[in-house]
CSV table of C-alpha atoms in Angstrom, one decimal:
chain,number,residue,atom,x,y,z
A,1,MET,CA,129.9,191.7,67.3
A,2,LYS,CA,133.8,191.1,67.4
A,3,LYS,CA,133.2,191.2,71.5
A,4,LYS,CA,131.7,187.7,72.2
A,5,ALA,CA,133.4,186.7,69.3
A,6,ILE,CA,136.7,186.9,71.7
A,7,TRP,CA,135.3,186.0,74.8
A,8,THR,CA,134.0,183.0,73.1
A,9,ALA,CA,137.5,181.6,71.3
A,10,VAL,CA,139.5,182.8,74.2
A,11,THR,CA,137.3,180.7,77.0
A,12,ILE,CA,136.6,178.2,74.4
A,13,LEU,CA,141.7,177.7,74.1
A,14,PHE,CA,141.4,177.7,78.0
A,15,ILE,CA,138.9,174.4,78.0
A,16,LEU,CA,140.8,172.6,75.9
A,17,PHE,CA,144.3,173.4,77.4
A,18,ILE,CA,142.5,172.3,80.6
A,19,PHE,CA,141.2,169.4,78.6
A,20,SER,CA,144.3,168.5,77.3
A,21,ASN,CA,146.6,169.3,80.6
A,22,SER,CA,144.5,166.2,81.5
A,23,MET,CA,145.2,164.4,78.6
A,24,LYS,CA,148.8,163.8,79.5
A,25,PRO,CA,150.2,160.3,81.0
A,26,SER,CA,151.0,160.8,84.9
A,27,ASP,CA,154.9,160.4,84.5
A,28,ILE,CA,154.2,164.0,82.1
A,29,SER,CA,151.8,165.2,84.4
A,30,SER,CA,154.2,164.3,87.7
A,31,ALA,CA,157.2,166.0,85.7
A,32,ASP,CA,155.2,169.3,84.8
A,33,SER,CA,154.4,169.4,88.8
A,34,GLY,CA,157.4,168.6,89.2
A,35,TRP,CA,159.5,172.2,87.8
A,36,VAL,CA,156.6,174.3,88.6
A,37,LEU,CA,157.1,172.6,92.5
A,38,ARG,CA,161.6,173.1,91.6
A,39,VAL,CA,160.1,177.4,90.5
A,40,ALA,CA,158.1,176.9,93.9
A,41,GLN,CA,161.4,175.6,96.1
A,42,GLU,CA,163.6,177.8,94.6
A,43,SER,CA,161.9,181.5,94.9
A,44,LEU,CA,160.4,180.7,98.4
A,45,GLY,CA,163.9,179.9,99.2
A,46,PHE,CA,165.9,182.4,98.0
A,47,MET,CA,163.5,184.7,100.2
A,48,GLY,CA,164.5,183.0,103.1
A,49,ILE,CA,161.2,181.1,103.8
A,50,SER,CA,161.6,177.1,104.6
A,51,THR,CA,159.9,174.2,101.7
A,52,ARG,CA,159.7,171.2,103.4
A,53,TRP,CA,155.7,171.7,103.8
A,54,LEU,CA,155.8,171.9,100.4
A,55,THR,CA,154.7,169.0,98.1
A,56,GLU,CA,153.7,168.1,94.7
A,57,HIS,CA,150.6,167.5,96.0
A,58,ILE,CA,149.6,171.0,97.4
A,59,ILE,CA,151.5,172.5,93.3
A,60,ARG,CA,148.8,170.4,91.8
A,61,LYS,CA,145.6,171.3,93.9
A,62,THR,CA,146.7,174.6,93.9
A,63,GLY,CA,146.7,174.1,90.2
A,64,HIS,CA,143.5,173.1,89.8
A,65,PHE,CA,142.0,176.0,91.6
A,66,THR,CA,144.5,178.4,89.7
A,67,GLU,CA,143.3,177.3,86.6
A,68,TYR,CA,140.1,176.8,87.4
A,69,THR,CA,139.2,179.9,89.0
A,70,LEU,CA,140.5,182.2,85.9
A,71,LEU,CA,138.3,179.2,84.1
A,72,GLY,CA,135.0,181.5,86.0
A,73,ILE,CA,136.4,185.0,85.0
A,74,LEU,CA,136.9,183.3,81.3
A,75,LEU,CA,133.3,182.3,81.8
A,76,TYR,CA,131.6,184.9,83.2
A,77,GLY,CA,132.7,187.5,80.6
A,78,CYS,CA,131.9,185.0,78.0
A,79,ILE,CA,128.3,184.1,78.8
A,80,ARG,CA,128.1,188.0,79.5
A,81,SER,CA,129.0,188.9,76.4
A,82,PHE,CA,125.7,187.6,74.9
A,83,ASP,CA,122.6,190.1,77.1
A,84,PHE,CA,121.3,187.3,78.7
A,85,PRO,CA,119.2,187.2,80.8
A,86,ALA,CA,120.5,187.0,84.2
A,87,GLU,CA,118.1,184.1,85.3
A,88,ARG,CA,120.3,182.1,82.3
A,89,ARG,CA,123.3,183.5,83.1
A,90,TYR,CA,123.2,182.1,86.1
A,91,PHE,CA,122.9,178.7,84.6
A,92,LEU,CA,124.2,178.3,81.7
A,93,ARG,CA,128.1,179.6,84.6
A,94,LEU,CA,126.6,176.9,86.8
A,95,THR,CA,126.4,174.5,83.6
A,96,ALA,CA,129.7,175.2,82.5
A,97,GLY,CA,131.0,175.7,86.5
A,98,PHE,CA,130.0,172.0,87.0
A,99,MET,CA,130.7,170.1,83.6
A,100,VAL,CA,133.4,171.5,82.6
A,101,PRO,CA,135.3,170.1,85.9
A,102,PHE,CA,133.4,166.7,85.7
A,103,VAL,CA,134.7,165.7,82.5
A,104,ASP,CA,137.8,166.5,83.4
A,105,GLU,CA,138.3,164.6,85.8
A,106,THR,CA,136.3,161.8,83.3
A,107,ILE,CA,138.6,162.1,80.7
A,108,GLN,CA,141.7,161.3,82.9
A,109,LEU,CA,139.4,158.5,83.6
A,110,GLY,CA,140.7,157.3,80.6
A,111,VAL,CA,144.5,158.0,80.5
A,112,ARG,CA,147.3,155.7,81.4
A,113,GLY,CA,148.5,156.2,85.4
A,114,ARG,CA,145.4,158.9,85.7
A,115,SER,CA,142.6,158.6,88.0
A,116,GLY,CA,139.9,161.4,88.4
A,117,GLN,CA,138.1,162.2,91.1
A,118,ILE,CA,135.5,163.2,92.8
A,119,SER,CA,137.5,165.1,95.2
A,120,ASP,CA,139.2,167.4,92.4
A,121,VAL,CA,135.1,168.0,91.1
A,122,TRP,CA,134.8,169.5,93.6
A,123,LEU,CA,138.1,171.1,93.7
A,124,ASP,CA,137.4,172.6,90.8
A,125,CYS,CA,133.7,173.5,90.9
A,126,ALA,CA,135.0,175.3,93.6
A,127,GLY,CA,137.6,178.1,91.7
A,128,VAL,CA,135.0,178.3,89.5
A,129,ALA,CA,133.2,179.6,91.5
A,130,PHE,CA,135.6,181.7,93.3
A,131,GLY,CA,136.8,183.4,89.3
A,132,ILE,CA,133.0,184.3,88.8
A,133,LEU,CA,133.1,186.0,91.3
A,134,ILE,CA,136.3,188.4,91.6
A,135,ALA,CA,134.9,188.8,88.2
A,136,ALA,CA,131.6,190.5,89.0
A,137,LEU,CA,133.0,191.5,92.1
A,138,LEU,CA,135.2,193.3,89.4
A,139,HIS,CA,131.9,194.4,87.0
A,140,ARG,CA,130.3,195.9,90.0
A,141,TYR,CA,133.6,198.1,91.3
A,142,ARG,CA,133.6,198.9,87.5
A,143,ARG,CA,129.9,200.6,87.2
A,144,ARG,CA,129.9,202.0,90.5
A,145,GLY,CA,133.0,203.7,89.7
A,146,ARG,CA,130.9,204.6,86.1
A,147,LYS,CA,128.3,206.3,87.3
A,148,GLN,CA,130.2,207.5,90.3
A,149,TYR,CA,132.1,209.9,87.2
A,150,ASP,CA,128.9,210.4,85.5
A,151,LYS,CA,127.5,212.3,87.9
A,152,LYS,CA,130.3,213.4,88.8
A,153,LEU,CA,130.8,215.2,85.3
A,154,SER,CA,126.7,215.7,85.0
A,155,ASN,CA,127.1,218.5,88.4
A,156,ASP,CA,129.9,220.2,86.5
A,157,PRO,CA,128.7,223.5,85.8
A,158,GLY,CA,131.8,223.9,83.4
A,159,ILE,CA,130.7,221.4,80.7
A,160,ARG,CA,128.6,222.4,78.2
A,161,ARG,CA,125.9,218.3,77.7
A,162,LYS,CA,124.4,218.3,73.4
A,163,PRO,CA,121.2,218.3,74.1
A,164,LEU,CA,118.5,215.1,73.8
């Protein structure tokens, strides 16, 4: 029960964070992106890497994808914590993975200097799908490791197991 509450709270708070970013007027959003751009340019420049190719547009789109990748990971964990049948988990992830970006871009239509773009909905959906894929692969890897560990323990004659 506690696990469900934590996953749900963190996921909802992250969705609200995403929506709050979309409610920022363009000048504030641009200043945020500009700050990230300067930090990235300085960091890459320090390593001797040219940054002429790095633009605010690239920073914004990378930010979208990264933000939604994290959302995909959170959705995977949150929905998995509810012990729904597999079909329902897939449906919920698919629905939330589309609806959050759709609502996010719709919010921007009412914000000064911002515009909702269908291309961003698709980019965000791709980020969610990538995050779900990462989480599923990590879960599978962890589960496989646990099975191998259990098998190793059961084959070790030095370990006494309690009878059932």
